[in-house]
Amino acid sequence: MIKKEKLEPLMYIVQPNIKKPEVTMQSTLLKKIANNSKQAVKSTWTKEEIYKRRRELANMTVHEKIDFFSSLPEHVYKNVCEIKTVEKTYKGIILSKENDVVQIRTFDQNEPLKIKSKSILDIKVLGN
């Protein structure tokens, strides 16, 4: 094999001769020597820091389900529920709870329906 000779560049780019800017940077560092005797960190828990795990929806009581669905933020998808009362069974979304009165938006009516929470027997979630 023939060794190729190193070729010179085919095109030269002319660069102006510019001085590099002078930068004032820190050249030394002074550090205080810390004492190595560290005290044990005492862990204190407050009620807010302790995370209480929420029960599964199937294991909640009717009043816990009402509180759960009524406290959901507006931007969160609200599940369609089957709400069984003493008189009738409704399919709809639980909107809010005020003074033992639950507001439900059903698919049959345009305006929210108000039901007393004591008359609700069971709440089942329909779909996801």
Coordinates of N, CA and C in Angstrom, one line a residue:
M1 N 0.8 -1.2 0.0 CA 0.0 0.0 0.0 C 0.9 1.2 0.0
I2 N 0.4 2.2 -0.6 CA 1.1 3.4 -0.7 C 0.6 4.4 0.4
K3 N 1.6 4.9 1.1 CA 1.2 5.9 2.1 C 0.9 7.2 1.4
K4 N -0.3 7.7 1.8 CA -0.7 9.0 1.3 C 0.0 10.1 2.1
E5 N 0.5 11.1 1.4 CA 1.1 12.2 2.0 C 0.0 13.1 2.6
K6 N 0.3 13.7 3.7 CA -0.6 14.6 4.3 C -0.9 15.8 3.4
L7 N -2.2 16.0 3.1 CA -2.5 17.1 2.2 C -2.8 18.3 3.0
E8 N -2.4 19.4 2.4 CA -2.7 20.7 3.0 C -4.2 21.0 2.9
P9 N -4.8 21.8 3.8 CA -6.2 22.1 3.6 C -6.5 22.8 2.3
L10 N -7.7 22.5 1.7 CA -8.0 23.0 0.4 C -8.5 24.4 0.5
M11 N -9.0 24.9 1.6 CA -9.5 26.2 1.8 C -9.0 26.8 3.1
Y12 N -8.5 28.0 3.1 CA -8.1 28.6 4.3 C -9.1 29.6 4.7
I13 N -9.4 29.6 6.0 CA -10.3 30.6 6.5 C -9.5 31.6 7.3
V14 N -9.6 32.8 6.9 CA -8.8 33.9 7.5 C -9.5 34.4 8.7
Q15 N -8.7 34.3 9.8 CA -9.3 34.7 11.1 C -8.5 36.0 11.5
P16 N -9.2 37.0 12.0 CA -8.5 38.2 12.5 C -7.8 37.9 13.8
N17 N -6.7 38.6 14.0 CA -6.0 38.4 15.3 C -6.6 39.2 16.4
I18 N -7.3 38.6 17.2 CA -8.1 39.2 18.3 C -7.5 38.8 19.6
K19 N -7.2 39.8 20.5 CA -6.7 39.4 21.8 C -7.8 38.8 22.6
K20 N -7.5 37.8 23.4 CA -8.4 37.2 24.3 C -8.7 38.2 25.5
P21 N -10.0 38.3 25.9 CA -10.3 39.3 26.9 C -9.7 38.8 28.3
E22 N -9.3 39.8 29.0 CA -8.8 39.5 30.3 C -9.9 39.4 31.3
V23 N -10.0 38.3 32.0 CA -11.0 38.0 32.9 C -10.5 38.0 34.3
T24 N -11.2 38.7 35.2 CA -10.8 38.7 36.6 C -11.6 37.5 37.3
M25 N -10.9 36.5 37.7 CA -11.4 35.4 38.3 C -10.8 35.2 39.7
Q26 N -11.5 34.5 40.5 CA -11.0 34.2 41.8 C -9.9 33.1 41.7
S27 N -8.7 33.4 42.3 CA -7.6 32.5 42.2 C -7.3 31.7 43.5
T28 N -7.8 32.2 44.6 CA -7.6 31.5 45.8 C -8.9 31.3 46.6
L29 N -8.9 30.3 47.5 CA -10.1 30.0 48.2 C -9.8 29.9 49.7
L30 N -10.5 30.6 50.6 CA -10.3 30.4 52.0 C -11.5 29.7 52.6
K31 N -11.2 28.7 53.3 CA -12.3 27.8 53.8 C -12.1 27.6 55.3
K32 N -13.1 27.8 56.1 CA -13.0 27.6 57.5 C -13.1 26.1 57.8
I33 N -12.3 25.6 58.7 CA -12.3 24.2 59.0 C -13.4 24.0 60.0
A34 N -14.3 23.1 59.7 CA -15.4 22.8 60.5 C -15.1 21.8 61.6
N35 N -15.7 21.9 62.7 CA -15.5 20.9 63.8 C -16.3 19.6 63.4
N36 N -15.6 18.5 63.5 CA -16.2 17.2 63.1 C -17.2 16.6 64.0
S37 N -17.4 17.2 65.1 CA -18.3 16.6 66.1 C -19.8 17.1 65.8
K38 N -20.4 16.3 65.0 CA -21.8 16.7 64.6 C -22.8 16.0 65.6
Q39 N -23.8 16.8 65.9 CA -24.8 16.3 66.8 C -25.8 15.4 66.0
A40 N -26.3 14.4 66.7 CA -27.3 13.6 66.0 C -28.6 14.4 65.8
V41 N -29.1 14.3 64.5 CA -30.2 15.0 64.1 C -31.5 14.3 64.7
K42 N -32.2 15.1 65.4 CA -33.4 14.5 66.1 C -34.6 14.6 65.1
S43 N -35.2 13.5 64.8 CA -36.3 13.5 63.9 C -37.6 13.7 64.7
T44 N -38.3 14.8 64.4 CA -39.6 15.1 65.0 C -40.6 15.1 63.9
W45 N -41.7 14.4 64.2 CA -42.8 14.3 63.2 C -43.9 15.1 63.7
T46 N -44.5 15.9 62.8 CA -45.8 16.6 63.2 C -46.9 15.8 62.5
K47 N -48.1 16.2 62.8 CA -49.3 15.6 62.2 C -49.3 15.8 60.7
E48 N -48.8 16.9 60.2 CA -48.9 17.2 58.8 C -47.9 16.4 58.0
E49 N -46.8 16.0 58.6 CA -45.8 15.3 57.9 C -46.1 13.8 57.8
I50 N -46.9 13.3 58.7 CA -47.3 11.9 58.6 C -48.4 11.7 57.6
Y51 N -48.1 10.8 56.6 CA -49.0 10.6 55.5 C -50.0 9.5 55.9
K52 N -51.2 9.8 55.9 CA -52.2 8.8 56.2 C -52.8 8.3 54.9
R53 N -52.6 7.0 54.7 CA -53.1 6.4 53.4 C -54.6 6.3 53.4
R54 N -55.1 6.7 52.2 CA -56.5 6.7 52.0 C -57.0 5.3 51.8
R55 N -58.2 5.0 52.4 CA -58.8 3.7 52.2 C -59.2 3.5 50.8
E56 N -59.3 2.2 50.3 CA -59.8 2.0 49.0 C -61.3 2.3 48.9
L57 N -61.7 2.7 47.7 CA -63.1 3.1 47.6 C -64.1 2.0 47.9
A58 N -63.8 0.8 47.7 CA -64.7 -0.3 48.0 C -64.9 -0.5 49.5
N59 N -63.9 -0.1 50.2 CA -63.9 -0.2 51.7 C -64.5 1.0 52.4
M60 N -64.8 2.1 51.7 CA -65.3 3.3 52.4 C -66.8 3.2 52.7
T61 N -67.2 3.9 53.7 CA -68.6 4.0 54.0 C -69.2 5.0 53.0
V62 N -70.6 5.1 53.0 CA -71.3 6.0 52.1 C -70.9 7.5 52.4
H63 N -70.8 7.9 53.7 CA -70.4 9.2 54.0 C -68.9 9.5 53.6
E64 N -68.1 8.6 53.7 CA -66.7 8.8 53.2 C -66.6 8.9 51.7
K65 N -67.4 8.2 51.0 CA -67.5 8.3 49.5 C -68.0 9.7 49.1
I66 N -69.0 10.1 49.8 CA -69.6 11.5 49.5 C -68.5 12.5 49.8
D67 N -67.8 12.5 50.9 CA -66.8 13.4 51.2 C -65.7 13.4 50.2
F68 N -65.3 12.1 49.7 CA -64.2 12.0 48.8 C -64.6 12.6 47.4
F69 N -65.8 12.3 46.9 CA -66.2 12.8 45.6 C -66.5 14.3 45.6
S70 N -67.0 14.8 46.7 CA -67.3 16.2 46.7 C -66.1 17.0 47.0
S71 N -65.0 16.5 47.5 CA -63.8 17.2 47.7 C -62.8 17.2 46.5
L72 N -63.1 16.5 45.5 CA -62.2 16.4 44.3 C -62.1 17.8 43.7
P73 N -60.9 18.2 43.2 CA -60.8 19.5 42.5 C -61.6 19.5 41.2
E74 N -61.9 20.7 40.7 CA -62.7 20.8 39.4 C -61.9 20.2 38.2
H75 N -60.6 20.3 38.2 CA -59.9 19.9 37.0 C -59.7 18.4 37.0
V76 N -60.0 17.7 38.0 CA -59.9 16.2 38.1 C -61.2 15.6 37.5
Y77 N -61.0 14.6 36.7 CA -62.2 13.9 36.1 C -63.0 13.2 37.2
K78 N -64.3 13.5 37.2 CA -65.2 12.9 38.3 C -65.9 11.7 37.7
N79 N -65.8 10.6 38.4 CA -66.4 9.4 38.0 C -67.9 9.4 38.1
V80 N -68.5 8.7 37.1 CA -70.0 8.6 37.1 C -70.3 7.5 38.2
C81 N -71.3 7.8 39.0 CA -71.7 7.0 40.1 C -73.1 6.6 40.0
E82 N -73.4 5.4 40.6 CA -74.8 5.0 40.7 C -75.2 5.3 42.2
I83 N -76.1 6.2 42.5 CA -76.4 6.6 43.8 C -77.8 6.0 44.1
K84 N -77.8 5.1 45.1 CA -79.1 4.4 45.4 C -79.6 5.1 46.7
T85 N -80.8 5.6 46.6 CA -81.5 6.3 47.7 C -82.7 5.4 48.1
V86 N -83.4 5.9 49.1 CA -84.6 5.2 49.6 C -85.7 5.1 48.5
E87 N -85.9 6.3 47.8 CA -86.9 6.3 46.8 C -86.5 5.9 45.4
K88 N -85.3 6.2 45.0 CA -84.9 6.0 43.6 C -83.4 5.8 43.4
T89 N -83.0 5.3 42.3 CA -81.6 5.1 42.0 C -81.2 6.1 40.9
Y90 N -80.1 6.9 41.1 CA -79.7 7.9 40.2 C -78.4 7.5 39.6
K91 N -78.1 8.0 38.4 CA -76.8 7.8 37.7 C -76.3 9.2 37.4
G92 N -75.2 9.6 38.0 CA -74.7 10.9 37.8 C -73.4 11.2 38.5
I93 N -73.0 12.4 38.6 CA -71.8 12.9 39.2 C -72.1 13.6 40.5
I94 N -71.3 13.3 41.6 CA -71.5 14.0 42.8 C -70.7 15.3 42.7
L95 N -71.4 16.5 42.9 CA -70.8 17.8 42.7 C -70.2 18.3 44.0
S96 N -71.1 18.4 45.0 CA -70.7 19.0 46.3 C -71.6 18.5 47.4
K97 N -71.1 18.9 48.6 CA -71.9 18.6 49.8 C -71.9 19.8 50.7
E98 N -73.1 20.2 51.1 CA -73.3 21.3 52.0 C -74.3 21.0 53.1
N99 N -73.9 21.0 54.3 CA -74.9 20.9 55.4 C -75.8 19.7 55.2
D100 N -75.2 18.5 55.0 CA -76.0 17.3 54.9 C -76.8 17.2 53.7
V101 N -76.6 18.0 52.7 CA -77.3 18.0 51.4 C -76.2 17.8 50.3
V102 N -76.5 16.8 49.5 CA -75.5 16.4 48.4 C -76.1 16.9 47.1
Q103 N -75.3 17.6 46.3 CA -75.7 18.0 44.9 C -75.2 17.0 43.9
I104 N -76.1 16.5 43.1 CA -75.8 15.5 42.1 C -76.2 16.0 40.7
R105 N -75.3 15.9 39.7 CA -75.7 16.2 38.4 C -76.0 14.9 37.6
T106 N -77.3 14.7 37.3 CA -77.7 13.5 36.6 C -77.8 13.8 35.1
F107 N -77.9 12.7 34.3 CA -77.9 12.9 32.9 C -79.3 13.2 32.4
D108 N -80.3 13.0 33.3 CA -81.7 13.2 32.9 C -82.1 14.7 33.0
Q109 N -81.6 15.4 34.0 CA -82.0 16.7 34.3 C -80.9 17.7 34.0
N110 N -81.3 18.9 33.7 CA -80.4 20.0 33.3 C -79.7 20.6 34.6
E111 N -80.5 20.7 35.6 CA -80.1 21.3 36.9 C -79.7 20.3 37.9
P112 N -78.7 20.6 38.8 CA -78.3 19.7 39.8 C -79.4 19.3 40.7
L113 N -79.4 18.1 41.2 CA -80.4 17.5 42.0 C -79.8 17.5 43.5
K114 N -80.7 17.9 44.4 CA -80.3 18.0 45.8 C -80.9 16.9 46.6
I115 N -80.1 16.1 47.3 CA -80.5 14.9 48.0 C -79.9 15.0 49.4
K116 N -80.7 14.6 50.4 CA -80.1 14.6 51.8 C -79.2 13.4 51.9
S117 N -78.0 13.5 52.5 CA -77.1 12.4 52.6 C -77.6 11.3 53.4
K118 N -78.5 11.5 54.3 CA -79.0 10.4 55.2 C -79.9 9.5 54.4
S119 N -80.5 10.0 53.3 CA -81.3 9.1 52.5 C -80.5 8.3 51.5
I120 N -79.2 8.5 51.3 CA -78.4 7.7 50.4 C -78.0 6.4 51.1
L121 N -78.4 5.3 50.4 CA -78.1 4.0 50.9 C -76.7 3.4 50.4
D122 N -76.4 3.6 49.1 CA -75.2 3.1 48.6 C -74.7 3.9 47.4
I123 N -73.4 3.9 47.2 CA -72.8 4.6 46.0 C -71.9 3.6 45.4
K124 N -72.1 3.4 44.1 CA -71.2 2.5 43.3 C -70.6 3.3 42.1
V125 N -69.4 3.1 41.9 CA -68.7 3.8 40.8 C -68.9 3.0 39.5
L126 N -69.4 3.7 38.4 CA -69.6 3.1 37.1 C -68.5 3.4 36.2
G127 N -67.7 2.5 35.8 CA -66.6 2.8 34.9 C -65.4 3.5 35.5
N128 N -64.5 3.9 34.7 CA -63.3 4.6 35.2 C -63.3 6.1 34.8

